[in-house]
Structures are given as structure tokens and as C-alpha cells.
Coordinates of C-alpha atoms in Angstrom, one line a residue:
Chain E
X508 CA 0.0 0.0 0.0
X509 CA 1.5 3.1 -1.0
X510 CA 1.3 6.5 1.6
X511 CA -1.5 7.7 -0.9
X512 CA -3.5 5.4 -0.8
X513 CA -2.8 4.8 3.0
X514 CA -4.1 8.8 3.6
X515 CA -7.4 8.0 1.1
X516 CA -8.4 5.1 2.9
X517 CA -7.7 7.1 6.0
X518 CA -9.4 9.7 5.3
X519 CA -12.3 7.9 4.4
X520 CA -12.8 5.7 7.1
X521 CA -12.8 9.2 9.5
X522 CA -15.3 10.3 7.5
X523 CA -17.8 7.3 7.9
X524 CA -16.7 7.3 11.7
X525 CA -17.7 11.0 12.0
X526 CA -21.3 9.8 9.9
X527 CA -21.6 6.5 11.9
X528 CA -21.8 8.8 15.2
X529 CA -23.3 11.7 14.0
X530 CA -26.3 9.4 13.3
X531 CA -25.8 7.0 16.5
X532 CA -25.8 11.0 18.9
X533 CA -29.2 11.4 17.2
X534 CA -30.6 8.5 18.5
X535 CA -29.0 9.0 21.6
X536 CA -26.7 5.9 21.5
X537 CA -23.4 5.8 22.1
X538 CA -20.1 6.8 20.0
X539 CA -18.0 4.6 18.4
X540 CA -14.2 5.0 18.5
X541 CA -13.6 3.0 15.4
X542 CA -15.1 0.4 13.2
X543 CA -13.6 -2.4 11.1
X544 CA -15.3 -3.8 8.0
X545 CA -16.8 -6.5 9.2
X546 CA -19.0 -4.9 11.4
X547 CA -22.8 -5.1 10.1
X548 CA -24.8 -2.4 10.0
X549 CA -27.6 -3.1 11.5
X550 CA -26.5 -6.2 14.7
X551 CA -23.3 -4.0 15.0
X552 CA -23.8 -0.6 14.5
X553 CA -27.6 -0.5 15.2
X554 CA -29.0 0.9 12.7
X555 CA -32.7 0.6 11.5
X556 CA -34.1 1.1 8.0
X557 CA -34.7 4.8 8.7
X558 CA -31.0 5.5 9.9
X559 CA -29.8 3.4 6.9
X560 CA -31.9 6.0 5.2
X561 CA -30.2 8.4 6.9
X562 CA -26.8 7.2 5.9
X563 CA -27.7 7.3 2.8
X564 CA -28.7 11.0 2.4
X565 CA -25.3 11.8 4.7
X566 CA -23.0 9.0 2.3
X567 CA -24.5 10.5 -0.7
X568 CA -23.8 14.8 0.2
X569 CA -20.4 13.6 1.3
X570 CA -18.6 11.1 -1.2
X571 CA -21.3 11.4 -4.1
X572 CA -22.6 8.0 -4.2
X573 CA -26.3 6.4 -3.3
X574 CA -24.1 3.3 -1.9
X575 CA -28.2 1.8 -1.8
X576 CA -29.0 2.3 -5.1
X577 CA -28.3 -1.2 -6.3
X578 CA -29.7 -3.0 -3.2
X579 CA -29.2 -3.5 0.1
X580 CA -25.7 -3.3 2.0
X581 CA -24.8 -5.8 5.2
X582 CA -21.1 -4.4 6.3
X583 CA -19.1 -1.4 6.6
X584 CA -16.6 -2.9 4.0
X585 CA -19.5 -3.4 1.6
X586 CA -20.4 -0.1 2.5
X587 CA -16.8 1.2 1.3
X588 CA -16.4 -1.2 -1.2
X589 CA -20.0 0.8 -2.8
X590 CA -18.5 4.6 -2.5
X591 CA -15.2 3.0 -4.2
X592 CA -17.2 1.8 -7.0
Chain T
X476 CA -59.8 63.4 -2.5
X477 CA -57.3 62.8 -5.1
X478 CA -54.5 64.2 -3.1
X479 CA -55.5 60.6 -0.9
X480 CA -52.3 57.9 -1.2
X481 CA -53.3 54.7 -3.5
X482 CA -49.6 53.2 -3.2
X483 CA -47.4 53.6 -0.7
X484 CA -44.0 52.2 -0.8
X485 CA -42.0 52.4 3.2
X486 CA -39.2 51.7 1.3
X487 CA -37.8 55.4 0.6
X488 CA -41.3 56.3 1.8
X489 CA -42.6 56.8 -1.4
X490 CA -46.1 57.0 -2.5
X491 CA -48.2 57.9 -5.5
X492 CA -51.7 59.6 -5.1
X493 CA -55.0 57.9 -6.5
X494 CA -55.0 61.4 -8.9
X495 CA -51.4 60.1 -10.3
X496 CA -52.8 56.8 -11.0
X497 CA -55.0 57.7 -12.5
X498 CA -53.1 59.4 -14.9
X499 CA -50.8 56.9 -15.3
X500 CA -53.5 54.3 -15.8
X501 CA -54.8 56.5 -18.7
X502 CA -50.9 56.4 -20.4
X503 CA -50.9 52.7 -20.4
X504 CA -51.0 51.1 -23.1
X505 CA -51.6 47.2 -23.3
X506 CA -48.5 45.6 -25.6
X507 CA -48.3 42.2 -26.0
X508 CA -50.3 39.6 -24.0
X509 CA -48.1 38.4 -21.6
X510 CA -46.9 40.8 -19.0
X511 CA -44.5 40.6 -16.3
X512 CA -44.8 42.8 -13.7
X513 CA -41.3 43.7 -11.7
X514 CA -43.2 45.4 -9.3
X515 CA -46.7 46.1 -7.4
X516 CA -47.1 49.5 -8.9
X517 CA -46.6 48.6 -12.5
X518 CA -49.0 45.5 -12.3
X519 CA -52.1 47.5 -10.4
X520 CA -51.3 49.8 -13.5
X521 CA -51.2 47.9 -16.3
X522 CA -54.0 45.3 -14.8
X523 CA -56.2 48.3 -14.7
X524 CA -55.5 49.3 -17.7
X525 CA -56.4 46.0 -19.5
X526 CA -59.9 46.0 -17.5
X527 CA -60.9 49.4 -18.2
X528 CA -60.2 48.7 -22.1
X529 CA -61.3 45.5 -22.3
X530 CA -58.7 43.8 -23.6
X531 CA -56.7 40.5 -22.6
X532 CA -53.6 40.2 -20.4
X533 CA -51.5 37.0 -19.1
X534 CA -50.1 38.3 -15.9
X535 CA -46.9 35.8 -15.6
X536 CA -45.1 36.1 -12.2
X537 CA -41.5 36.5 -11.9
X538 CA -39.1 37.3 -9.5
X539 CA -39.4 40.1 -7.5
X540 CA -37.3 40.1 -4.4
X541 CA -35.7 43.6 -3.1
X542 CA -35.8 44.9 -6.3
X543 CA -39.5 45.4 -5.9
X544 CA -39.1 48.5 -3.8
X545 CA -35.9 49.9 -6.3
X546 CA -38.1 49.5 -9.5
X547 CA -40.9 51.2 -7.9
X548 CA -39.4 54.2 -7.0
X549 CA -37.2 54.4 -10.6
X550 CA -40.6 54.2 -11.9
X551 CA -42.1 57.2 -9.6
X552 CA -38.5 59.3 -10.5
X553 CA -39.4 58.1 -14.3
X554 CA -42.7 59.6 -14.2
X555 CA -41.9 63.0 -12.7
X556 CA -38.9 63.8 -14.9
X557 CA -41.7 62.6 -17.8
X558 CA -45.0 64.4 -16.5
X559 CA -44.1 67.2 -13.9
X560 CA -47.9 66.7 -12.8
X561 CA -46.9 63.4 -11.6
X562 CA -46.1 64.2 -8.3
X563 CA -43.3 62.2 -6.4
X564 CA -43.1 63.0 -2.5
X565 CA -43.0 61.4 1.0
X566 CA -46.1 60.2 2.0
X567 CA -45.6 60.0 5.9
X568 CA -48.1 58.1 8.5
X569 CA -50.1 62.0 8.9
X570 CA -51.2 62.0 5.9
X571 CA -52.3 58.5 5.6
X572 CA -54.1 59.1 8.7
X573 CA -55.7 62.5 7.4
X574 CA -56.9 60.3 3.6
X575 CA -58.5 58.1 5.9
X576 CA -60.5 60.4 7.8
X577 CA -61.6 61.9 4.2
X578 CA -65.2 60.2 3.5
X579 CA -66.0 58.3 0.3
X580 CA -67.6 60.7 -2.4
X581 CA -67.4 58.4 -5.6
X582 CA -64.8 57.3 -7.6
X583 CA -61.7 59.2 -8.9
X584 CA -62.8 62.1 -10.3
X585 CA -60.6 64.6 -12.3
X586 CA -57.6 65.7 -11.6
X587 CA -56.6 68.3 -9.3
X588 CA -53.4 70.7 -8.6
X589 CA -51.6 68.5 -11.3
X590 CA -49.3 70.9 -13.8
X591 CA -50.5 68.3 -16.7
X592 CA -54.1 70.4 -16.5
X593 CA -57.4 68.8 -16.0
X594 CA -57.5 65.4 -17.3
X595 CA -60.1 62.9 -18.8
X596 CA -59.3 60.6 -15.7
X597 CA -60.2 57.0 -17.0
X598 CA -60.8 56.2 -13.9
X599 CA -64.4 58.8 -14.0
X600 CA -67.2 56.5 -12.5
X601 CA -69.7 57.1 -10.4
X602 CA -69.5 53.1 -9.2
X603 CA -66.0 52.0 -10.5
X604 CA -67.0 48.6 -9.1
X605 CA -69.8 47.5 -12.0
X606 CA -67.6 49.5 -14.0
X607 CA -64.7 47.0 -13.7
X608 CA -67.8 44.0 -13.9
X609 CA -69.1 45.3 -17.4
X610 CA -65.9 45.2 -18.9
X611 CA -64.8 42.0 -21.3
X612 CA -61.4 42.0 -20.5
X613 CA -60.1 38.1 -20.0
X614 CA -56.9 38.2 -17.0
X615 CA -55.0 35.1 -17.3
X616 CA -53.7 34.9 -13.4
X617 CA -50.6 32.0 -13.2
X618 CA -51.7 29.4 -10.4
X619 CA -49.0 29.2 -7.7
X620 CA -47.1 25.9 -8.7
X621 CA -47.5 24.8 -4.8
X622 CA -48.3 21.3 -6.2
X623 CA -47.3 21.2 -10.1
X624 CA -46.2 23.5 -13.0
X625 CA -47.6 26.9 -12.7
X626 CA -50.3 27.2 -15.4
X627 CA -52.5 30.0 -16.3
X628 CA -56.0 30.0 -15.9
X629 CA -58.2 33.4 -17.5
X630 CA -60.8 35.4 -15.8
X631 CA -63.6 37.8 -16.9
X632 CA -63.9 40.8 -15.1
X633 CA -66.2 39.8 -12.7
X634 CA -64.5 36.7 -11.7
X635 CA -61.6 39.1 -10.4
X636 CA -64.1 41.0 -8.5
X637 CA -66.4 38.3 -7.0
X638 CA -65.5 38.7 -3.5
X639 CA -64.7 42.8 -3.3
X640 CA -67.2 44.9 -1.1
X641 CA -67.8 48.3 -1.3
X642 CA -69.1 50.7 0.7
X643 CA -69.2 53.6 3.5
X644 CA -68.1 50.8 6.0
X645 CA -64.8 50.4 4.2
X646 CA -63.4 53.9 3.2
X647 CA -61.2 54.1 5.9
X648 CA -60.0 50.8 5.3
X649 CA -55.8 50.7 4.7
X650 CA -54.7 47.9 3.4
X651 CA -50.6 45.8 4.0
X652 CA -50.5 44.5 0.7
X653 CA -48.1 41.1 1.3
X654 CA -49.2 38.7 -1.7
X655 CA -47.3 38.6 -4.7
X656 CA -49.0 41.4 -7.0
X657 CA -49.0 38.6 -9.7
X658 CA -50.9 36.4 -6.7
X659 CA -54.6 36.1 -7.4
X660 CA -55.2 36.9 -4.1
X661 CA -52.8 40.1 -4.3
X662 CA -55.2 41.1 -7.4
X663 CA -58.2 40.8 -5.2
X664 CA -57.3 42.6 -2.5
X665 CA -55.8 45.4 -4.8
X666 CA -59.6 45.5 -6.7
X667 CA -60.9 45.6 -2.9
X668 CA -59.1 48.7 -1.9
X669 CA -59.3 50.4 -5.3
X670 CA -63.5 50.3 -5.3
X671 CA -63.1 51.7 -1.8
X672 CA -60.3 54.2 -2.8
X673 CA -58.3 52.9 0.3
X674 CA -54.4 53.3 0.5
X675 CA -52.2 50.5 -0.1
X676 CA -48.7 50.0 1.6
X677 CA -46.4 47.4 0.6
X678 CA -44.9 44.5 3.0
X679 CA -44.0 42.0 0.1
X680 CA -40.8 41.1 0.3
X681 CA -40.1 43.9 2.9
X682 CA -37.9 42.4 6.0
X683 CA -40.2 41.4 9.0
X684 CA -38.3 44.3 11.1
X685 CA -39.7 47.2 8.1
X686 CA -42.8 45.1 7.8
X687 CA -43.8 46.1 11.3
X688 CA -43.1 49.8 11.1
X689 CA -44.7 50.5 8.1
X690 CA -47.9 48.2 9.9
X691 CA -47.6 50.7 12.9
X692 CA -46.6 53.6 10.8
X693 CA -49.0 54.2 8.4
X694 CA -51.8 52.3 10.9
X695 CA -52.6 49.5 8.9
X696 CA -56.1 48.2 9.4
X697 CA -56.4 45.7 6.7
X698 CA -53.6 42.6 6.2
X699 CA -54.2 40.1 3.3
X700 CA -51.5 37.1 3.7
X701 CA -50.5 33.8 3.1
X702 CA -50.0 31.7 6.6
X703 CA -46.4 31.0 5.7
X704 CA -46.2 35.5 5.7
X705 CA -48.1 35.3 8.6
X706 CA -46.1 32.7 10.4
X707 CA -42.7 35.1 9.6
X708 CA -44.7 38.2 10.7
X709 CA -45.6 37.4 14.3
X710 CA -42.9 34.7 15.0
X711 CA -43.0 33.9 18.4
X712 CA -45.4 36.5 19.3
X713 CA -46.3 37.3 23.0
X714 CA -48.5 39.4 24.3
X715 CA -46.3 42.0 25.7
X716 CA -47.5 45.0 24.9
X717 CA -45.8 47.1 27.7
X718 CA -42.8 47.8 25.1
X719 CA -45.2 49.3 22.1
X720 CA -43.3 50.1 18.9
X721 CA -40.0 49.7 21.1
X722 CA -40.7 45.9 21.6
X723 CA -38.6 43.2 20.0
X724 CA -39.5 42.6 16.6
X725 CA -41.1 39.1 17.8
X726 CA -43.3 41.2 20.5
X727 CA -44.7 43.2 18.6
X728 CA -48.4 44.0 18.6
X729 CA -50.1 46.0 16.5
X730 CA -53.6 46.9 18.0
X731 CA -54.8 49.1 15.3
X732 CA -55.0 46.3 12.6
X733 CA -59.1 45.2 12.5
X734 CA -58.9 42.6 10.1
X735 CA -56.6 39.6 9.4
X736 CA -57.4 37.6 6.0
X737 CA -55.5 34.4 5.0
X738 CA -55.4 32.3 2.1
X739 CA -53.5 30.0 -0.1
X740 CA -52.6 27.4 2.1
X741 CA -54.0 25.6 5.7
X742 CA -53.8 27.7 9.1
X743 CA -53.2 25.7 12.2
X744 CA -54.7 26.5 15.7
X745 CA -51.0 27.6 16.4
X746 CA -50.6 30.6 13.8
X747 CA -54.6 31.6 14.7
X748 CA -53.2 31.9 18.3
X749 CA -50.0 33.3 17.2
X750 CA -52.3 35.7 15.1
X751 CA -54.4 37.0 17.8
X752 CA -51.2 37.7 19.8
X753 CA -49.7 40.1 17.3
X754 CA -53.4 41.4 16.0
X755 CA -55.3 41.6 19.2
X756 CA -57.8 43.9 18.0
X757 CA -58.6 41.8 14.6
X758 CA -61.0 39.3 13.1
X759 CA -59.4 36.8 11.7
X760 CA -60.7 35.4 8.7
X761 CA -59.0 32.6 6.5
X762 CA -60.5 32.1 2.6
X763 CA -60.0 29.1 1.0
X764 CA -59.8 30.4 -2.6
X765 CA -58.5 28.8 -5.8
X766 CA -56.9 30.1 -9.1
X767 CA -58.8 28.1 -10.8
X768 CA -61.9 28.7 -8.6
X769 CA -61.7 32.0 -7.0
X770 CA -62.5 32.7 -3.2
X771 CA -65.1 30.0 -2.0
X772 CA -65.3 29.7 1.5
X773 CA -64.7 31.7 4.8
X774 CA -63.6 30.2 8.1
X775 CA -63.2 32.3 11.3
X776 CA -62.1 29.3 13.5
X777 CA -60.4 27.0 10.9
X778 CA -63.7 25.5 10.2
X779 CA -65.3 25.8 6.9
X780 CA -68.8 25.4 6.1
X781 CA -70.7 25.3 2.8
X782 CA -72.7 27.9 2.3
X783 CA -76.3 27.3 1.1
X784 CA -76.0 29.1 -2.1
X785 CA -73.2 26.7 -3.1
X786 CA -74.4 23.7 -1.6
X787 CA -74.6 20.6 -4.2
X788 CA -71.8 23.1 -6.1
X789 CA -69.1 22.1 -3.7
X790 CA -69.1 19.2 -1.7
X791 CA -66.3 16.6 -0.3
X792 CA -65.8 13.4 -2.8
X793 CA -63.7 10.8 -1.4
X794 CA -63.1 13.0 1.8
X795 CA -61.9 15.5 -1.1
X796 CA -63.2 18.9 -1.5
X797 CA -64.6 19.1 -5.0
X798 CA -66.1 22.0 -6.9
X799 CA -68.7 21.6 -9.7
X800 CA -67.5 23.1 -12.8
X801 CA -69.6 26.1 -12.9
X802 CA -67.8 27.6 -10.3
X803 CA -64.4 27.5 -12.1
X804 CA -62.7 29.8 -14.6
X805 CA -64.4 29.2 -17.8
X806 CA -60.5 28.7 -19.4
X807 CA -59.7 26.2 -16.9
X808 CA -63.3 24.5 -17.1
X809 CA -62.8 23.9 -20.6
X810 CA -60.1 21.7 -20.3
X811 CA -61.7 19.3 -17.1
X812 CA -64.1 16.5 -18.7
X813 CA -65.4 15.7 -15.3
X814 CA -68.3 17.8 -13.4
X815 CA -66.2 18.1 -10.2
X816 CA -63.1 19.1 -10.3
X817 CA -61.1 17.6 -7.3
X818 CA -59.3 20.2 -5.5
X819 CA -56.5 18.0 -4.1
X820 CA -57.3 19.3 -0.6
X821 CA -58.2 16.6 1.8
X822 CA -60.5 17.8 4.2
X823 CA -62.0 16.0 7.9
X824 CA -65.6 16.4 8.3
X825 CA -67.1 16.8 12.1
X826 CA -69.5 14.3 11.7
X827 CA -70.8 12.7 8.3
X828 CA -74.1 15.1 8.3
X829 CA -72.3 18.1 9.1
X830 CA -71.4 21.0 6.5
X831 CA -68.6 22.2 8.5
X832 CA -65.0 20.8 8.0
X833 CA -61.7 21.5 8.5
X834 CA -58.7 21.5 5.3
X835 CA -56.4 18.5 6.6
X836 CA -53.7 18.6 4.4
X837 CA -52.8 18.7 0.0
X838 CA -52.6 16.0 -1.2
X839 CA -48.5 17.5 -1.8
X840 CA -48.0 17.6 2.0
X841 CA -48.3 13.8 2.3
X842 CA -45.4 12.3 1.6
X843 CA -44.6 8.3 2.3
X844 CA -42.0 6.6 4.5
X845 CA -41.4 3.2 4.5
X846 CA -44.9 3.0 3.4
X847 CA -46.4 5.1 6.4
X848 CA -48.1 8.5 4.9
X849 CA -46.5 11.0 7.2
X850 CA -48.4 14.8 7.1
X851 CA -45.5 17.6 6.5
X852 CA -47.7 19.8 7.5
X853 CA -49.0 18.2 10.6
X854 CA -45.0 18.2 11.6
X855 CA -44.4 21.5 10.5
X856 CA -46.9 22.8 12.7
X857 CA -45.4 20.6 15.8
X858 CA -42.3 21.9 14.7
X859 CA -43.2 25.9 14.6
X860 CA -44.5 25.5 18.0
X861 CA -41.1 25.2 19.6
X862 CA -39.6 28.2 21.5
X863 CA -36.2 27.9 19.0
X864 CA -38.0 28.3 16.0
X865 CA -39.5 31.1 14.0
X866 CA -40.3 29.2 10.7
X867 CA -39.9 25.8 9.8
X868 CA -40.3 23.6 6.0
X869 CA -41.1 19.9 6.5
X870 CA -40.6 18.3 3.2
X871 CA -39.9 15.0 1.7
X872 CA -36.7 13.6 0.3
X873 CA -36.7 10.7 -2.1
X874 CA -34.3 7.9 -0.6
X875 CA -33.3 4.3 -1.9
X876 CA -34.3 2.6 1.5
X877 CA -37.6 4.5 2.6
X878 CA -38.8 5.9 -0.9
X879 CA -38.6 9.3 0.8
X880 CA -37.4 10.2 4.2
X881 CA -38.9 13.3 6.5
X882 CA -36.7 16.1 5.8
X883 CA -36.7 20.4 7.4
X884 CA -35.4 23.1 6.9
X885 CA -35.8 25.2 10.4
X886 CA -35.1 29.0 10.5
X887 CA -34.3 29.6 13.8
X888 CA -34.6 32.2 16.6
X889 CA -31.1 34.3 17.2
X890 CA -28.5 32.3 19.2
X891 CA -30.7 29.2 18.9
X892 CA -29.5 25.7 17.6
X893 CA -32.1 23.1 16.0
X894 CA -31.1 19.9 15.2
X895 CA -32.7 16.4 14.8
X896 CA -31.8 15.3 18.4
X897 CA -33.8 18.8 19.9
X898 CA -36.6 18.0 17.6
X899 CA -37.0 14.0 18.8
X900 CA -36.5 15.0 22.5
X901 CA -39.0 17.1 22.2
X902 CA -41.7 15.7 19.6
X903 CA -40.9 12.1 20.2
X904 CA -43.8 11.5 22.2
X905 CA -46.6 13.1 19.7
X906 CA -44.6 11.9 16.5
X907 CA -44.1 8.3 15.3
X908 CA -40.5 7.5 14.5
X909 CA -40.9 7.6 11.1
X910 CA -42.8 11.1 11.1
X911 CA -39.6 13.0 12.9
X912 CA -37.1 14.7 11.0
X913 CA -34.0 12.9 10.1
X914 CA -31.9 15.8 8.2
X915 CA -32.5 19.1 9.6
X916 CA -30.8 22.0 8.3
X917 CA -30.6 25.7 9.3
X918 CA -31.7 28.5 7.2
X919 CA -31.9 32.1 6.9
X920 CA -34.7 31.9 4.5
X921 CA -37.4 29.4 4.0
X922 CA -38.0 29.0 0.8
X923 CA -41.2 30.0 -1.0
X924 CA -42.9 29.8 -4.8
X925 CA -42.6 33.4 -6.5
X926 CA -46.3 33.7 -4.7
X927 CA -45.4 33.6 -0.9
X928 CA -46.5 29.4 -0.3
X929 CA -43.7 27.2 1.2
X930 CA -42.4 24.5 -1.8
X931 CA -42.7 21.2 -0.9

């Protein structure tokens, strides 16, 4: 892995941290200090349809993808492997 | 008499007298059909104009914004360097108060004290009022585009004037003109203080601070609005009046104003209280009024009722009001197959035999979530009722995993912070999950259609 790719992925894993919690304050649950790909959105991260919806309005402003478009998405590295598409 | 201000502009505190309208009226000449107006002034001129001639107009409505107040006065400097009759001064609230004391003797008559000489007024009539009905002029007014495309739909003459009353009882009438002046309810309400020669002052698009001084200033007794004005005007109202003029601009209360009219869109029992703060002294009447239909049916409590002359004529189809087809605009009538035309506004009935109903919602304020209808307006009006906010848009957002998802756009009061966690804590007990705001942003503005409704 090159440095530049190392910052990207970086970089984007913040940002879905930073969208992760932002969503998870709003529902008055907990923050998250980090998450790994293999984490599922909904057992793991708690999420129901509505803040999937959520996450897709906030994914969608920030990196310019509907990552739901094409159906649903289990994991955070489905999740990642959708914006990188 | 003709010294008496038709139009005044608190911008600049400009104002034209009904003696140079008339004039002006007389040197307008009706161009093409379709008109644009860039200010109030130039469309209660040229609409005249194409009534008293008979002749057809499409009014199309286009942005206005500040530059409403700017083109208005050009105009005014325009016509003084043009016609040194034409008078351009400073109305001030005196004066306004002095027209207002003068009693109605007719309509305009001929000029006076005007450099231009005596002048075949056009507006000479002795009851301007059937004068206007008589004519065959055909007014194509554009609908508001709250729901679809903005179309145009033409009126005769006396379609424009259905609802205007005239009389003793109104010459001291003055009137806050805060529609659109392409609205169709701005045209009405300029027809209603025309045939009772009472003084108009602009609010559209006027800040809410100015809005309120000109209100107290030149003693506004009349205010025409749409709910979504009315909700910016008195804010969070109290009913403080200790502080008078000096009061914050959201305690302001203006006791002079005797009558409140609202149309164009639902009131909720919030703005009526809101309402009632601000205009302690006034009736408040809200119209439920069409384009396509004209002014129908008056509610002083947010109840409709069907009056007997129109009963059988309007009625509620599929809990939808609908409205028999010789009550619309011939131009839009022509082009419905069907006998009732189905207004799109649902409407909750107080029992099954009663005539008296309340407008629950357009069928454009119900948006779905997850397959759950959720009411943007019902939420808007939770929403407005919170201490941090002065004005609030609930709309719909289409997403890929709800179909649409509850979205607002909240202008807030100074130093105050809204955000979807605020909103949950504190409407999560009356609102289902699915009905609360999940993207909330903050706004200086809410945004409206070119005729003063909230888009959706």
C-alpha cells in the first residue's frame, strides 16, 4: 500500500466514523471510536431502515454516491467497497 | 380626495396619489399579452388598464425580491422627470391618517393641482366597481405551482371582483399588501381597496423588522396574507405590549390592525393563536380560494362550512373537496371532462351530516416513508411550535431505502441551535418515529414559490 492510498483510505474511514456517530448521537446511542469492515450495520452498529436511510442521504452529500441504489448493503466494507465503485 | 395615497411604498417612503394613477393608468398602453410585472405598482397599473379597455392580459409572475421596492421608485422618478404633474413625495403616517378620515364621495374624479391640467381621468365613474364588472377584459392569473407547473388559468372581469365589497363601512380601510401582486389573491385585495379608494402599503418582500413599522406607521387596518407571511410576521409572538413600537421585533403587537385575511394554504390553531397575539384587536378570517376557482369559503375558526347558495356546487368526494365546474374559470373549465373538479385538498368532516369541515392537508403535504403516509404539515406545525423556531419547511426527500425520508429546513430564533436530536426530545412522544425529521438543516430563509407558499 502506498502512503497515498494509506491517507485515502484514512481519510475515508474518519469520514464514515464521523457519519456512523453523527447518526448514533441522534438516536442517543453511544459513539464509536472506530469500526472495522466487518462490522454489520444493522447487529453491529444498530442501525434501523430509517437511519440506513439516513446514511444514505449523509454518504450521498459527502462522497457522491447512493451506496443503496443497487440494493441492500450488510457491512461497513460493503459499505466502502459501494463509494469506491 | 385625489391628493388621498393609493400606493405607498416604506421603502424610501414613497407613495403615488390615486390622482397620479390615474393618470398613469390613462398612459398605459396594453403591448403584448403576456406581462410581467417587476413590481406592485406597475402590475395595479397595467392590470387596470387591460380591464378598463377590455382587452386580454397574461399576468406571468417572476421574481421580485428587493428589487421590488428599487423599480418602484425608478418608476415614480421616471414619471416626474416625464410628466411634472406626476407628483413624487414622502407620504408619511399623517397623511395616511388624514386620507382616511376623508369620507368616500365616488370614484376618482378629475384631476386636481396637477401641472399636466385637468384630465379625462379614466378612472371617472360614479360606481367604478360594475364599472370593472361590465368590462370584457379576460386576465389570465398563473396558479401558484404549490403542487405542479404553474399554469395559467383566465378570468372575466367579474371573476376578479367576486369577492370585493364596497361601501361607506370600508373607506377608511388601509390595506398591507403582502401577496405577490401577480398572486390572485394580491389582485383581489388590490380590486378591494381600489373600489373603496383605500391606500395600499407594501410589506412584500419587505424584511419582518420594516414590515412592522410601516404596519404601525401608516396604521394598517387591513392585512391580506398567506400563513407562511403570517407565520414570519408574528414569529414567536407574545402578548407584551408594555414595550409598544420599542418591543422586540417578535413582540410586537399592533392593535390598530381590524382585520386579518389568509389564504392559499392551511392555518393551524397555532398561527390563529399566534395571530391573535400580534393582532389583538382583529377578526381573523381565513379564505379558501383557488386560481382556478376563486375565493369560496370563509372560516373564522379554521372550520369551513358550505354555504347554502353553493351547496350541491361544492361538496367533499372521497373525503376531497370538490367544486362543480360552474364555479371555475371558464378557461380552466374547458379543459376538465369531469363535473367536479377535485381540489387536491383533503378535508375531515365533524361528523358525516355536518357541512362544517376543517382542510387537513394537500394531497402534496403527504409524503410516504417506509410505506407510512406522514403529514408535512401536521409536523411543520409541531415543529413551529417550539420556543427555538420562528419558521420551519417539513418536506420529503426521495431515498433508496424509505422511498422518501422526513426532511426540514428550520429558520431559527437568534442564538438558537435546532437539530434532529432537539426535535426527537422534544416531539418524540406526539410523532411516530418515522414522522420525525432525520436531516435538519438551518436557514436564513425558508424557501417560498414566486407567490409567498412554502415548496414542498
Amino acid at each position: 500500500m502506498t502512503p497515498a492510498i494509506y491517507l485515502t483510505r484514512l481519510s475515508m474511514s474518519d469520514k464514515l466514523l464521523r457519519l456512523f456517530n453523527g447518526i448514533r448521537s441522534d438516536a442517543g446511542a453511544a459513539e464509536l471510536d472506530s469500526i472495522d469492515d466487518d462490522a454489520k450495520l444493522r447487529d453491529d452498529l444498530g442501525f434501523d431502515s430509517l437511519e440506513l436511510a439516513v446514511l444514505a442521504v449523509k454518504i450521498e452529500a459527502e462522497f457522491g454516491v447512493d451506496v443503496f441504489e443497487q440494493g441492500i448493503v450488510l457491512t461497513v466494507g460493503e459499505l466502502r467497497g459501494r463509494i469506491n465503485e | 380626495m385625489n391628493d388621498k395615497p393609493f400606493f405607498v411604498d416604506p421603502v424610501g417612503g414613497r407613495a403615488v396619489t390615486y390622482a397620479d394613477f390615474g393618470r398613469d393608468v390613462k398612459d398605459t398602453t396594453i403591448g403584448s399579452d403576456d406581462f410581467t410585472p417587476k413590481g406592485c405598482y406597475e402590475l395595479f397599473k397595467v392590470l387596470l388598464a387591460a380591464i378598463l379597455s377590455g382587452s386580454s392580459l397574461r399576468i406571468i409572475a417572476g421574481p421580485l425580491g428587493e428589487k421590488v421596492s428599487e423599480d418602484v421608485e425608478r418608476e415614480f422618478h421616471l414619471a416626474q422627470s416625464k410628466n411634472s404633474g406626476s407628483e413624487v413625495r414622502s407620504v408619511g403616517k399623517r397623511e395616511v391618517q388624514a386620507a382616511q378620515q376623508e369620507k368616500q364621495s365616488g370614484m376618482i374624479s378629475e384631476s386636481r393641482g396637477g401641472s399636466r391640467g385637468p384630465v379625462s381621468n379614466p378612472l371617472v365613474a360614479d360606481d367604478l366597481l360594475n364599472a370593472i364588472k361590465q368590462s370584457v377584459c379576460r386576465i389570465g392569473v398563473q396558479t401558484s405551482g404549490t403542487t405542479a407547473e404553474p399554469k395559467i388559468v383566465q378570468h372575466g372581469a367579474e371573476s376578479l371582483v367576486r369577492t370585493v365589497r364596497s361601501g361607506p363601512s370600508h373607506a377608511d380601510d388601509v390595506w398591507g399588501f403582502a401577496f405577490h401582486p401577480a398572486h390572485f389573491a394580491g389582485i383581489q385585495v388590490f380590486l378591494q381597496a381600489l373600489c373603496n379608494r383605500n391606500t395600499i402599503v407594501k410589506l412584500f418582500g419587505l424584511d419582518v423588522s420594516v414590515a412592522h413599522r410601516a404596519i404601525d406607521s401608516y396604521q394598517i387596518t387591513h392585512l391580506s396574507a398567506t400563513p407562511t407571511y403570517l407565520r414570519l410576521l408574528c414569529g414567536q409572538s407574545s402578548a407584551d405590549t408594555s414595550q409598544g413600537a420599542n418591543a422586540p421585533i417578535h413582540q410586537r403587537v399592533h392593535p390598530h390592525v381590524r382585520r386579518v385575511t389568509m389564504g392559499g394554504e392551511t392555518a393551524d390553531d397555532h398561527l390563529l393563536q399566534q395571530i391573535s397575539k400580534t393582532f389583538p384587536n382583529a377578526k381573523t378570517t381565513n379564505i379558501y380560494a383557488s386560481t382556478e376557482a376563486g375565493a369560496l369559503l370563509y372560516s373564522g375558526d379554521g372550520q369551513f362550512e358550505i354555504p347554502e347558495s353553493l351547496r350541491g356546487r361544492v361538496k367533499i368526494i372521497d373525503g376531497q373537496l370538490a367544486v362543480h365546474r360552474s364555479l371555475l374559470a371558464e378557461s380552466f373549465c374547458a379543459n376538465i371532462d369531469e363535473e367536479f373538479f377535485l381540489t387536491g385538498d383533503f378535508v375531515e368532516n365533524q361528523s358525516e351530516d355536518s357541512q362544517k369541515f376543517s382542510i387537513k392537508s394537500r394531497d402534496s403535504n403527504v409524503i410516504n416513508v417506509g410505506g407510512y403516509k406522514v403529514n408535512c404539515q401536521k409536523v411543520e406545525s409541531l415543529i413551529e411550535q417550539m420556543p427555538e423556531v420562528v419558521q420551519a419547511r417539513v418536506f420529503g426527500k426521495s431515498n433508496s431505502v424509505t422511498g422518501e425520508l422526513v426532511c426540514c429546513e428550520v429558520f431559527a430564533t437568534a442564538g438558537s441551535c435546532v437539530s434532529v436530536k432537539l426535535i426527537r426530545d422534544r416531539l418524540g412522544d406526539v410523532l411516530n418515529d418515522y414522522e420525525l425529521p432525520r436531516i435538519v438543516n438551518l436557514v436564513d430563509l425558508i424557501q417560498t414559490t414566486l407567490t409567498g407558499k412554502k415548496v414542498r
